[in-house]
XYZ file of C-alpha atoms in Angstrom:
75
model
C 0.017 0.006 0.057
C 1.433 3.363 -0.866
C 0.889 6.162 1.463
C 1.038 9.665 0.570
C 3.067 12.417 2.528
C 0.829 15.666 3.569
C 2.631 19.191 4.146
C 2.706 19.964 7.788
C 0.683 22.902 7.345
C -2.229 20.574 6.390
C -2.168 19.880 10.378
C -1.675 23.666 11.671
C -3.597 23.705 15.075
C -4.035 19.672 15.194
C -3.246 18.348 18.807
C -0.500 15.699 18.313
C -0.434 13.053 20.617
C 2.243 10.315 21.545
C 2.463 7.181 23.755
C 2.129 7.895 27.273
C 4.839 5.496 27.987
C 6.980 7.577 25.740
C 9.289 9.749 27.822
C 8.828 13.569 27.274
C 12.198 14.392 25.774
C 12.419 11.553 23.834
C 11.825 10.981 20.074
C 8.524 8.944 19.281
C 5.795 8.718 17.037
C 2.793 10.839 17.264
C -0.479 11.113 15.682
C -3.038 13.446 14.856
C -6.517 13.913 13.112
C -8.129 16.542 10.600
C -11.565 15.428 9.956
C -11.330 12.072 8.607
C -7.542 12.002 8.229
C -5.189 10.713 10.728
C -1.666 12.094 10.362
C 1.374 10.494 11.483
C 4.836 11.999 11.981
C 8.209 11.817 13.804
C 8.552 14.130 16.951
C 12.120 14.827 16.455
C 11.171 16.209 12.974
C 7.817 17.658 12.891
C 8.380 19.617 9.844
C 8.746 16.798 7.737
C 6.327 15.249 5.854
C 3.112 13.668 7.648
C 1.871 10.276 6.443
C -1.766 10.278 6.315
C -4.417 7.270 7.067
C -7.870 6.944 7.527
C -9.154 6.106 10.672
C -10.359 2.965 9.301
C -6.744 1.986 8.646
C -5.769 3.065 12.133
C -8.246 1.146 13.887
C -6.782 -2.030 12.148
C -3.391 -0.842 13.153
C -4.192 -0.628 16.562
C -6.470 -3.824 16.767
C -3.372 -5.863 15.246
C -1.234 -4.348 17.805
C -3.217 -5.495 20.509
C -3.626 -8.883 18.900
C 0.324 -9.270 19.144
C 0.462 -9.223 15.462
C 3.858 -7.138 15.453
C 5.194 -8.606 18.796
C 7.994 -10.294 16.711
C 9.384 -6.799 15.541
C 10.389 -6.258 19.150
C 11.959 -9.458 20.046
């Protein structure tokens, strides 16, 4: 699946969120929503492009993570 990048200005004013398990000054992946689009960016380079996903794609990813589908990536 090919994803497109959005310019950071597409998410001006968005409330970015990262995991509560992430240390405040550490780099992490952040997510924010604008309408039906969920943006994903790297916290250490917020001015870089933002990957865009639908809410359904994010729901499927989170369900897979909860199901352990990606556990092998951390072993």
